[in-house]
Amino acid sequence: MWADLLVEEILKTRAPGGQVVNDAWSPSGYAHIGSLKGVVLHDAVTRGLRDRGAPVRFIYGFDDYDPFDGTPSYLDTERFAPYLGMPLCTVPSPEPGAASYGEFFGRRFVEDFHRLGCRPEVYWGSALYRSGRMNEAIRRVLDRAGEILEIDREISGSQRTERHPLQVICESCGKIATTMITGWDGREVTYECRAEKVAWAAGCGQGGRRSPFDGASKLIYRVEWAAKWWVLGVTVEGAGKDHFTRGGSHDTASAVAERIFGYPTPFPIPYEFLLIGGAKMAGSTGKGVLARDLLEILRPELARFLMVRPHYREQKNFDPGGETIPRLYDEYDRAVRAFRGEIDEPELARTFVYAFIDEARPQAYRPRFGKVATLLQIPSVDLEAAVAEEKGAPLSAADREELAERTADARRWLSHYAPEAYKIEVQATLPPAAATLTAAQQGFLEALAQALASAEWRGPAVHNQIHELKNARGLSPQQAFGAIYRAFLGKESGPQAGWLLAALDRDFVLERLRQASAQRTAS
RNA sequence: GGGCCGUUAGCUCAGCAGGCAGAGCAGGGGCCUCUUAAGCCUCGUGUCGGGGGUUCGAGUCCCUCACGGCCCUCCA
């Protein structure tokens, strides 16, 4: 299990004291799936460290001092246009109930990752700056701006000419993305708010002089990353591979951390992307898969399992279509059984340790997902009774809850993602596929109609009738059952035929059997 | 151009601190009076992408090539 190996490596290479695991995200819209993967990954590592008895804190930052740099597609562009360039914490919330835009989306995301069992200590960038905790870092960065510019050029080949790696909030217009610092005297900075500094927001053209401390300014991204490590004492922090490219933001942040702050780079965890249906897509554009979208597709247990199961360096492409979801369900159930010691799969058992939301929950009886999906589609089946029979004991409250979850998931799967072959739908009229019936099959159906006219209208009785006639007429199971499925479902196979027919209206069944047997066949 | 990852049974993938190739699904066979999507038992010789190398021994380490995916713009 990769998380175990990481934990081991962390304990081996980091100071024996407590670990501080950090992750952060800029709340510029609804979080997308990758941000969620980040939280889960850091939570897993935290869980692993805790499991080994190591003192550990997991902190999570919302970078709501970052500038608002674009309106997501699901919001009104015109309404938010005036706020472009301001810190996310001073942009109004799109809905009532939050003090700011950043807080609104931050809180939404907290809800999402809480559902996945991640409960880091949350902190806000705005509070970090306003409280003065970043002051010393800001001072140091301003004093050594030249060195940082050098580091930037050396590591990333950046052509950045802006000397001060700091952005101050314009006192006139409140924007932070548009300002340029022109001087630093050890107490205050002078700045200009420029109309064309960035393409997506216009500065007011004013300038001024102010103290950069206590929330008046924010470090630029790469430098801020290093500063936060230092200020918060971070010892473990991963990021997506986009940050870990050579000369990328992580390289720069590491160099700044070590050379400017004299602080060792936290244990790095560069992780691969989770693709959904082959696409990644960004949250700020509003396109693509949001964290909450995934939670619409998969219940929290499975969503977390999906992110924890593959090696963190492995790119995973999750395509909810086909048999992906039933397979994921089966795999999760196997992990549960492995954890309980029912099957010998140590790797899976460990995976479960990192995947579970609520350790106690999986004690419930777990009927196979595919089976639930099938039974669900046969009207006569009492799901709870059927599952209780399989279990061999009455269902507990937890069993029923589990079954209800699965039933809801199965319904969703069937209506949105399941291949046609898994859908059982009795056709309202004789399906075209019935035209391919052979004479022998038609004879069989005709005889079946006669026999069923007076048979007991229950699954087992109908089932026996089918078998008797099949045997009497020397038909293979394929021929006999295939004929029934074609006549009713328009397909080659289906659920147990006796129960299927008994679930339907008798007259309807008899009529359909006669239609199918009377139809002229191509052959 | 640089980086990361992938290429293992028909399909989806495990296996990667080197030691006789695995699972699930599909498929074959069998049981439950009944093979037809519920349950149970049983069956897996595949150039582990190609080629070198290290080793007593390599999917498992090193080099190299090919194909595929993604990333290098503050998007995980």
XYZ file of C-alpha atoms (C1' of nucleotides) in Angstrom:
599
model
C 0.000 0.000 0.000
C 1.555 3.251 -1.137
C 0.397 5.255 1.876
C 2.183 2.852 4.229
C 5.379 3.247 2.252
C 5.089 7.023 2.296
C 4.462 7.033 6.020
C 7.489 4.872 6.573
C 9.607 7.153 4.436
C 8.356 10.237 6.257
C 9.140 8.773 9.650
C 12.561 7.752 8.447
C 13.594 11.017 6.865
C 11.829 13.698 8.861
C 12.487 14.973 12.316
C 11.076 12.621 14.935
C 8.903 15.353 16.431
C 5.358 15.957 15.343
C 4.436 16.123 11.708
C 2.410 18.900 10.171
C 0.639 17.855 7.001
C -0.582 20.759 4.916
C -2.697 21.195 1.841
C -4.339 24.263 0.419
C -6.615 25.476 -2.292
C -7.761 28.736 -3.743
C -11.571 28.980 -3.367
C -12.264 30.579 -6.729
C -15.332 28.480 -7.484
C -16.628 25.027 -6.731
C -13.684 22.760 -6.099
C -12.956 20.287 -8.817
C -12.128 16.689 -8.409
C -8.381 17.142 -8.197
C -8.583 19.347 -5.151
C -10.595 16.626 -3.518
C -7.975 14.065 -4.392
C -5.432 16.326 -2.731
C -7.375 16.419 0.515
C -7.923 12.677 0.522
C -4.284 11.970 -0.158
C -3.100 14.200 2.668
C -5.756 12.786 4.941
C -4.616 9.277 4.134
C -1.031 10.117 4.966
C -2.201 11.713 8.182
C -4.199 8.636 9.026
C -1.176 6.477 8.348
C 1.065 8.561 10.569
C -1.505 8.495 13.328
C -1.810 4.761 12.849
C 1.886 4.483 13.576
C 1.502 6.519 16.721
C 3.258 9.584 15.349
C 2.022 12.969 16.562
C 0.500 14.657 13.552
C -1.664 17.607 12.610
C -3.447 17.923 9.309
C -4.105 21.535 8.381
C -5.936 22.812 5.360
C -5.706 26.325 3.999
C -8.103 28.321 1.912
C -6.140 30.868 -0.048
C -8.847 33.479 0.008
C -6.334 36.294 -0.304
C -5.691 35.166 -3.851
C -7.141 37.469 -6.483
C -10.487 36.752 -8.085
C -9.305 36.096 -11.614
C -12.333 34.968 -13.543
C -16.023 34.296 -13.159
C -16.990 30.631 -13.416
C -19.565 29.743 -16.043
C -22.217 29.004 -13.442
C -22.163 32.545 -12.107
C -23.319 35.812 -13.643
C -20.334 37.347 -15.384
C -21.660 40.883 -15.277
C -22.517 40.771 -11.633
C -19.006 39.763 -10.658
C -17.021 41.711 -13.213
C -16.470 44.708 -10.894
C -14.705 42.479 -8.398
C -12.144 40.971 -10.716
C -8.702 41.510 -9.288
C -9.822 41.805 -5.676
C -8.930 39.234 -3.044
C -11.476 36.415 -2.918
C -12.284 37.367 0.645
C -13.564 40.792 -0.375
C -15.655 39.623 -3.300
C -19.302 39.185 -2.302
C -20.647 35.706 -1.786
C -22.754 34.410 -4.677
C -25.363 33.285 -2.187
C -26.404 34.520 1.243
C -24.916 32.809 4.230
C -21.236 33.508 3.698
C -19.217 36.631 4.364
C -17.384 36.452 1.067
C -16.963 34.670 -2.201
C -13.951 32.808 -0.890
C -15.709 31.789 2.275
C -18.730 30.583 0.350
C -16.770 28.192 -1.856
C -14.439 27.244 0.946
C -17.346 26.184 3.104
C -18.906 24.231 0.272
C -15.669 22.357 -0.136
C -15.420 21.655 3.567
C -18.803 19.991 3.308
C -17.526 17.875 0.438
C -14.416 16.627 2.115
C -16.127 16.081 5.430
C -18.342 13.643 3.629
C -15.208 11.808 2.584
C -14.085 11.533 6.160
C -11.423 14.238 5.974
C -11.422 16.604 8.926
C -8.335 18.798 8.778
C -7.955 21.936 10.849
C -9.060 24.645 8.464
C -7.317 28.010 8.249
C -7.880 30.985 5.998
C -5.248 32.894 4.112
C -7.013 36.155 4.864
C -6.752 35.504 8.592
C -3.134 34.478 8.250
C -2.243 37.790 6.650
C -4.511 40.028 8.705
C -3.381 38.525 11.982
C 0.159 39.522 11.226
C 1.483 35.985 11.223
C 2.926 36.538 7.764
C 4.555 39.847 8.685
C 7.996 38.494 9.340
C 7.987 36.548 6.112
C 6.852 39.634 4.228
C 9.613 41.705 5.752
C 12.237 39.172 4.919
C 10.998 38.758 1.374
C 11.037 42.501 0.769
C 14.488 42.857 2.250
C 15.829 40.090 0.086
C 13.798 40.702 -3.031
C 16.850 40.708 -5.255
C 17.929 37.283 -4.109
C 14.475 35.897 -4.714
C 14.427 37.324 -8.196
C 17.745 35.552 -8.746
C 16.329 32.266 -7.467
C 13.353 32.639 -9.726
C 15.543 33.179 -12.758
C 17.880 30.373 -11.847
C 15.235 27.747 -11.077
C 12.473 28.487 -13.497
C 14.199 30.543 -16.123
C 11.643 33.182 -15.391
C 12.020 36.540 -17.068
C 10.126 38.234 -14.299
C 11.304 41.788 -13.896
C 8.989 42.836 -11.135
C 11.368 43.126 -8.272
C 9.154 42.680 -5.260
C 7.415 39.304 -4.965
C 4.525 40.887 -3.181
C 1.167 42.273 -4.117
C -0.344 45.053 -2.114
C -4.029 45.849 -1.948
C -4.800 49.148 -3.640
C -6.276 51.550 -1.130
C -8.314 53.237 -3.817
C -9.966 50.336 -5.647
C -9.379 47.354 -3.369
C -7.730 45.265 -6.054
C -4.675 43.169 -5.399
C -3.938 41.704 -8.801
C -3.263 45.034 -10.459
C -0.690 46.596 -8.179
C 3.034 46.844 -8.676
C 5.388 47.672 -5.863
C 7.897 50.321 -6.780
C 9.783 50.733 -3.542
C 10.374 49.540 0.006
C 11.925 51.645 2.716
C 11.817 49.129 5.523
C 8.489 50.378 6.807
C 6.256 51.050 3.870
C 6.004 50.162 0.235
C 5.144 52.482 -2.595
C 2.965 51.065 -5.312
C 1.081 51.803 -8.466
C -2.254 50.309 -9.435
C -1.945 49.697 -13.147
C -4.697 49.488 -15.700
C -2.959 46.909 -17.834
C -0.963 44.793 -15.469
C -3.214 41.814 -16.052
C -5.535 41.214 -18.951
C -8.520 40.186 -16.895
C -8.738 43.092 -14.477
C -8.119 46.813 -14.787
C -6.326 48.729 -12.082
C -7.600 52.147 -11.109
C -4.415 53.988 -11.977
C -3.937 55.337 -8.490
C -0.853 54.737 -6.459
C 0.223 55.187 -2.934
C 2.347 54.271 -0.033
C 1.365 51.978 2.789
C 2.640 49.449 5.250
C 2.554 45.990 3.662
C 1.834 44.313 6.964
C -1.221 42.970 8.760
C -3.173 42.092 5.681
C -2.258 44.964 3.401
C -0.451 42.668 1.019
C 0.079 39.105 -0.041
C 3.129 37.254 -1.278
C 3.135 35.965 -4.820
C 2.284 32.342 -5.141
C 5.656 30.598 -5.255
C 7.109 32.669 -2.467
C 3.973 32.434 -0.399
C 4.117 28.665 -0.592
C 7.581 28.661 0.950
C 6.618 31.272 3.516
C 3.637 29.248 4.666
C 5.811 26.186 5.182
C 8.028 28.237 7.388
C 5.293 30.076 9.267
C 3.127 27.037 9.842
C 5.944 24.563 10.375
C 4.800 22.294 7.573
C 6.692 19.011 7.275
C 4.635 17.136 4.709
C 2.922 18.575 1.674
C 2.116 17.124 -1.699
C 0.771 18.716 -4.812
C -0.373 17.742 -8.265
C 2.252 16.936 -10.815
C 1.655 20.235 -12.557
C 3.485 21.908 -9.686
C 6.268 19.362 -9.716
C 7.523 19.784 -13.217
C 11.213 20.666 -13.347
C 11.648 24.360 -12.755
C 8.048 24.541 -11.657
C 6.485 26.168 -8.669
C 7.587 23.501 -6.223
C 11.215 23.825 -7.232
C 11.095 27.552 -6.758
C 9.253 27.329 -3.473
C 11.783 24.795 -2.211
C 14.705 27.003 -3.076
C 13.073 30.020 -1.449
C 12.231 28.012 1.649
C 15.777 26.793 2.056
C 17.738 29.865 1.049
C 15.537 32.677 2.269
C 13.835 31.135 5.260
C 16.372 28.481 6.111
C 13.539 26.016 6.279
C 13.718 22.480 4.871
C 11.323 21.610 2.088
C 8.454 19.565 3.477
C 8.304 15.920 2.462
C 7.039 16.182 -1.109
C 4.308 14.053 -2.577
C 3.878 14.711 -6.275
C 0.718 13.019 -7.331
C -0.898 12.167 -10.617
C -4.215 13.380 -11.840
C -7.512 11.662 -11.558
C -9.286 11.938 -14.862
C -12.978 11.504 -15.302
C -13.936 10.094 -18.644
C -10.536 11.064 -20.000
C -10.807 14.710 -19.057
C -9.360 16.795 -16.298
C -10.698 20.288 -16.702
C -10.396 23.173 -14.336
C -12.778 24.342 -11.687
C -12.382 28.018 -12.353
C -13.761 27.684 -15.846
C -16.745 25.880 -14.447
C -16.263 23.079 -16.902
C -15.640 19.503 -16.109
C -16.015 17.421 -13.072
C -16.508 19.181 -9.801
C -15.936 17.504 -6.488
C -19.637 17.510 -5.845
C -20.302 15.961 -9.229
C -18.261 12.970 -8.242
C -20.215 12.717 -5.037
C -23.342 12.656 -7.152
C -21.994 9.676 -9.022
C -20.436 7.755 -6.161
C -21.296 7.512 -2.517
C -18.524 8.855 -0.288
C -17.039 5.451 0.548
C -16.538 4.635 -3.098
C -15.329 8.089 -4.037
C -12.662 7.900 -1.378
C -11.781 4.341 -2.295
C -11.411 5.414 -5.912
C -8.846 8.002 -4.914
C -6.968 5.874 -2.440
C -6.813 2.581 -4.292
C -4.484 3.401 -7.188
C -0.896 4.329 -6.475
C -0.682 8.095 -6.047
C 1.770 8.390 -8.928
C -0.507 6.541 -11.258
C -2.851 8.404 -13.488
C -6.324 7.033 -13.064
C -9.034 7.539 -15.589
C -12.420 6.980 -14.050
C -15.150 6.475 -16.593
C -18.473 5.987 -14.842
C -19.949 4.211 -17.840
C -19.868 0.510 -18.561
C -19.170 -1.793 -15.670
C -16.893 0.588 -13.843
C -19.232 1.255 -10.950
C -20.244 -2.359 -10.266
C -16.581 -3.297 -10.421
C -15.630 -0.558 -8.017
C -18.348 -1.689 -5.670
C -17.153 -5.282 -5.814
C -13.601 -4.222 -5.222
C -14.612 -2.134 -2.247
C -16.566 -5.028 -0.808
C -13.535 -7.218 -1.221
C -11.490 -4.653 0.646
C -14.030 -4.770 3.452
C -13.810 -8.532 3.606
C -10.039 -8.397 3.497
C -10.084 -5.945 6.386
C -12.303 -8.259 8.373
C -9.943 -11.112 7.643
C -12.461 -13.037 5.583
C -10.190 -13.220 2.581
C -6.426 -13.164 2.482
C -5.671 -9.902 0.684
C -3.316 -7.926 2.910
C -2.888 -5.169 0.359
C -6.610 -4.641 0.038
C -7.059 -4.775 3.780
C -4.570 -1.937 4.154
C -6.264 -0.033 1.377
C -9.473 -0.232 3.311
C -7.799 1.288 6.331
C -7.067 4.349 4.251
C -10.363 4.330 2.422
C -13.012 3.934 5.049
C -15.171 6.855 6.081
C -16.614 5.218 9.139
C -14.834 2.135 10.331
C -17.932 0.675 11.919
C -20.190 1.100 8.963
C -19.004 -1.846 6.871
C -20.231 -4.262 9.504
C -23.510 -4.176 7.650
C -24.389 -6.962 5.257
C -23.235 -6.090 1.765
C -25.302 -7.576 -1.022
C -23.511 -7.479 -4.316
C -24.181 -4.310 -6.253
C -24.871 -6.033 -9.552
C -27.363 -8.273 -7.880
C -29.188 -5.392 -6.279
C -29.335 -3.706 -9.672
C -30.867 -6.796 -11.211
C -33.375 -7.550 -8.474
C -34.356 -3.939 -8.428
C -35.692 -4.224 -11.927
C -37.999 -7.122 -11.263
C -41.173 -5.640 -9.833
C -42.251 -8.703 -7.916
C -39.073 -8.934 -5.908
C -39.119 -7.679 -2.349
C -35.535 -6.502 -2.131
C -35.207 -6.579 1.617
C -36.718 -10.030 1.803
C -34.477 -11.323 -0.961
C -31.367 -9.947 0.683
C -32.416 -11.265 4.086
C -32.830 -14.689 2.557
C -29.372 -14.510 1.061
C -27.948 -13.355 4.343
C -29.764 -16.125 6.133
C -30.938 -13.833 8.881
C -33.198 -10.848 9.309
C -31.689 -7.546 8.262
C -30.442 -5.237 10.960
C -31.051 -1.527 10.850
C -27.525 -1.070 9.479
C -28.142 -3.752 6.860
C -31.240 -1.955 5.719
C -29.412 1.336 5.533
C -26.660 -0.225 3.492
C -29.185 -1.801 1.170
C -30.971 1.508 0.757
C -27.681 3.159 -0.252
C -26.996 0.452 -2.766
C -30.483 0.601 -4.129
C -30.211 4.339 -4.668
C -26.818 3.904 -6.315
C -28.125 1.083 -8.485
C -31.054 3.189 -9.641
C -28.715 6.002 -10.569
C -26.340 3.651 -12.292
C -29.092 2.047 -14.308
C -30.561 5.321 -15.432
C -27.307 7.114 -16.258
C -24.372 4.797 -16.721
C -25.300 1.159 -17.139
C -24.808 -0.501 -20.523
C -28.055 -1.491 -22.199
C -27.343 -5.142 -21.562
C -27.881 -4.598 -17.852
C -31.200 -2.921 -18.201
C -34.239 -5.083 -18.005
C -37.215 -3.514 -19.582
C -40.277 -5.374 -20.643
C -41.160 -4.041 -24.066
C -44.631 -2.592 -24.473
C -44.976 -4.117 -27.901
C -43.470 -7.169 -29.530
C -39.761 -6.381 -29.997
C -38.291 -6.624 -33.507
C -35.877 -9.211 -32.178
C -38.810 -11.611 -31.963
C -38.759 -11.850 -35.738
C -35.668 -14.005 -35.526
C -37.372 -16.785 -33.586
C -37.148 -20.214 -35.133
C -40.166 -22.381 -35.771
C -39.189 -24.594 -32.834
C -38.998 -21.599 -30.558
C -42.342 -20.336 -31.735
C -43.873 -23.709 -31.028
C -42.367 -23.615 -27.594
C -43.817 -20.190 -26.851
C -47.221 -21.257 -28.092
C -47.194 -24.295 -25.851
C -46.035 -22.139 -23.009
C -48.978 -19.828 -23.493
C -51.345 -22.744 -23.174
C -49.626 -24.143 -20.114
C -49.467 -20.808 -18.357
C -53.123 -20.069 -18.916
C -53.920 -22.223 -15.956
C -50.639 -22.416 -14.079
C -50.114 -21.012 -10.632
C -48.954 -17.424 -11.205
C -45.840 -17.492 -9.101
C -42.167 -17.472 -9.985
C -41.262 -21.058 -9.116
C -44.361 -22.503 -10.778
C -43.807 -20.599 -13.990
C -40.142 -21.475 -13.876
C -40.932 -25.179 -13.621
C -43.409 -24.920 -16.437
C -40.743 -23.441 -18.676
C -38.321 -26.201 -17.859
C -40.845 -28.946 -18.391
C -41.809 -27.656 -21.782
C -38.218 -27.071 -22.710
C -37.366 -30.659 -21.858
C -40.456 -32.092 -23.471
C -39.618 -30.356 -26.712
C -35.942 -31.112 -26.618
C -34.870 -27.495 -26.718
C -31.617 -26.285 -25.334
C -31.782 -23.749 -22.531
C -30.422 -21.144 -24.907
C -33.219 -21.721 -27.342
C -35.984 -21.840 -24.779
C -34.962 -18.956 -22.569
C -33.641 -16.957 -25.445
C -37.084 -17.101 -27.039
C -38.720 -15.716 -23.921
C -36.221 -12.908 -23.514
C -36.510 -11.936 -27.111
C -40.279 -11.854 -26.938
C -40.430 -9.755 -23.797
C -37.169 -7.852 -23.509
C -35.913 -7.864 -27.072
C -32.650 -9.291 -25.797
C -30.852 -12.607 -25.597
C -30.789 -12.945 -21.866
C -32.389 -11.615 -18.752
C -33.287 -12.308 -15.163
C -34.762 -15.608 -14.132
C -37.568 -16.084 -16.568
C -40.154 -17.633 -14.253
C -40.021 -14.766 -11.821
C -39.887 -12.241 -14.593
C -43.080 -13.491 -16.207
C -44.867 -13.996 -12.908
C -44.200 -10.359 -12.124
C -46.200 -9.336 -15.182
C -49.892 -9.412 -15.830
C -50.984 -12.882 -16.897
C -53.121 -11.756 -19.811
C -50.317 -9.571 -21.085
C -47.929 -12.500 -20.946
C -50.279 -14.858 -22.718
C -51.003 -12.311 -25.411
C -47.335 -11.607 -25.994
C -46.478 -15.298 -26.180
C -49.164 -15.803 -28.814
C -48.029 -12.805 -30.803
C -44.476 -14.017 -30.828
C -45.397 -17.542 -31.806
C -47.809 -16.431 -34.512
C -45.461 -13.985 -36.136
C -44.138 -14.846 -39.545
C -40.447 -15.385 -39.316
C -37.865 -14.442 -41.854
C -36.620 -17.969 -42.126
C 11.948 20.339 -26.065
C 11.565 18.844 -20.628
C 8.846 16.015 -16.789
C 5.601 12.235 -14.732
C 2.863 7.871 -15.645
C 1.186 3.652 -18.303
C 2.030 -0.801 -21.611
C 0.864 -8.163 -17.268
C -4.842 -13.790 -19.354
C -10.501 -11.943 -24.213
C -11.790 -7.289 -20.840
C -10.553 -4.249 -16.224
C -6.498 -4.420 -13.409
C -3.360 -6.545 -8.743
C 1.558 -8.014 -8.162
C 7.299 -3.352 -7.983
C 11.608 -3.297 -0.786
C 14.100 -9.781 -7.165
C 12.858 -15.930 -5.686
C 8.269 -21.264 -9.229
C 3.036 -15.473 -13.048
C -2.413 -13.497 -9.856
C -7.721 -11.522 -8.985
C -12.428 -9.920 -10.696
C -15.427 -10.062 -14.988
C -16.203 -12.685 -19.483
C -15.797 -17.777 -21.141
C -15.763 -23.596 -20.364
C -17.516 -27.638 -16.986
C -20.598 -29.123 -12.762
C -24.314 -28.772 -8.396
C -29.035 -26.856 -6.474
C -36.009 -31.415 -9.349
C -34.333 -26.225 -13.249
C -27.276 -23.394 -16.981
C -30.196 -18.429 -18.551
C -28.288 -12.798 -15.432
C -30.111 -14.657 -7.566
C -26.514 -19.152 -4.708
C -22.383 -22.778 -4.681
C -18.076 -25.757 -6.717
C -14.443 -26.070 -10.551
C -11.147 -24.724 -14.937
C -6.162 -19.573 -16.174
C 1.176 -22.103 -20.001
C -0.195 -15.621 -20.916
C 6.713 -13.499 -25.885
C 4.481 -9.854 -18.034
C 5.332 -3.704 -25.062
C 10.573 -4.667 -27.898
C 15.916 -4.962 -27.142
C 20.214 -4.907 -24.099
C 22.470 -5.194 -19.054
C 23.161 -6.403 -13.521
C 22.137 -11.156 -10.867
C 22.476 -17.968 -9.037
C 17.690 -15.907 -10.322
C 14.002 -9.824 -13.131
C 6.823 -7.987 -14.692
C 9.846 -6.813 -10.170
C 16.620 -3.170 -10.547
C 19.687 -0.286 -14.614
C 20.061 1.419 -19.863
C 17.634 1.947 -24.402
C 13.692 1.945 -28.093
C 8.426 1.912 -29.437
C 3.453 3.107 -28.608
C -0.251 5.656 -25.457
C -1.931 9.307 -21.651
C -1.178 13.567 -18.894
C 1.628 17.857 -17.276
C 5.108 21.948 -17.972
C 0.271 29.528 -18.236
C -1.017 30.441 -9.514
C -5.996 25.077 -12.662
C -4.330 18.685 -8.180
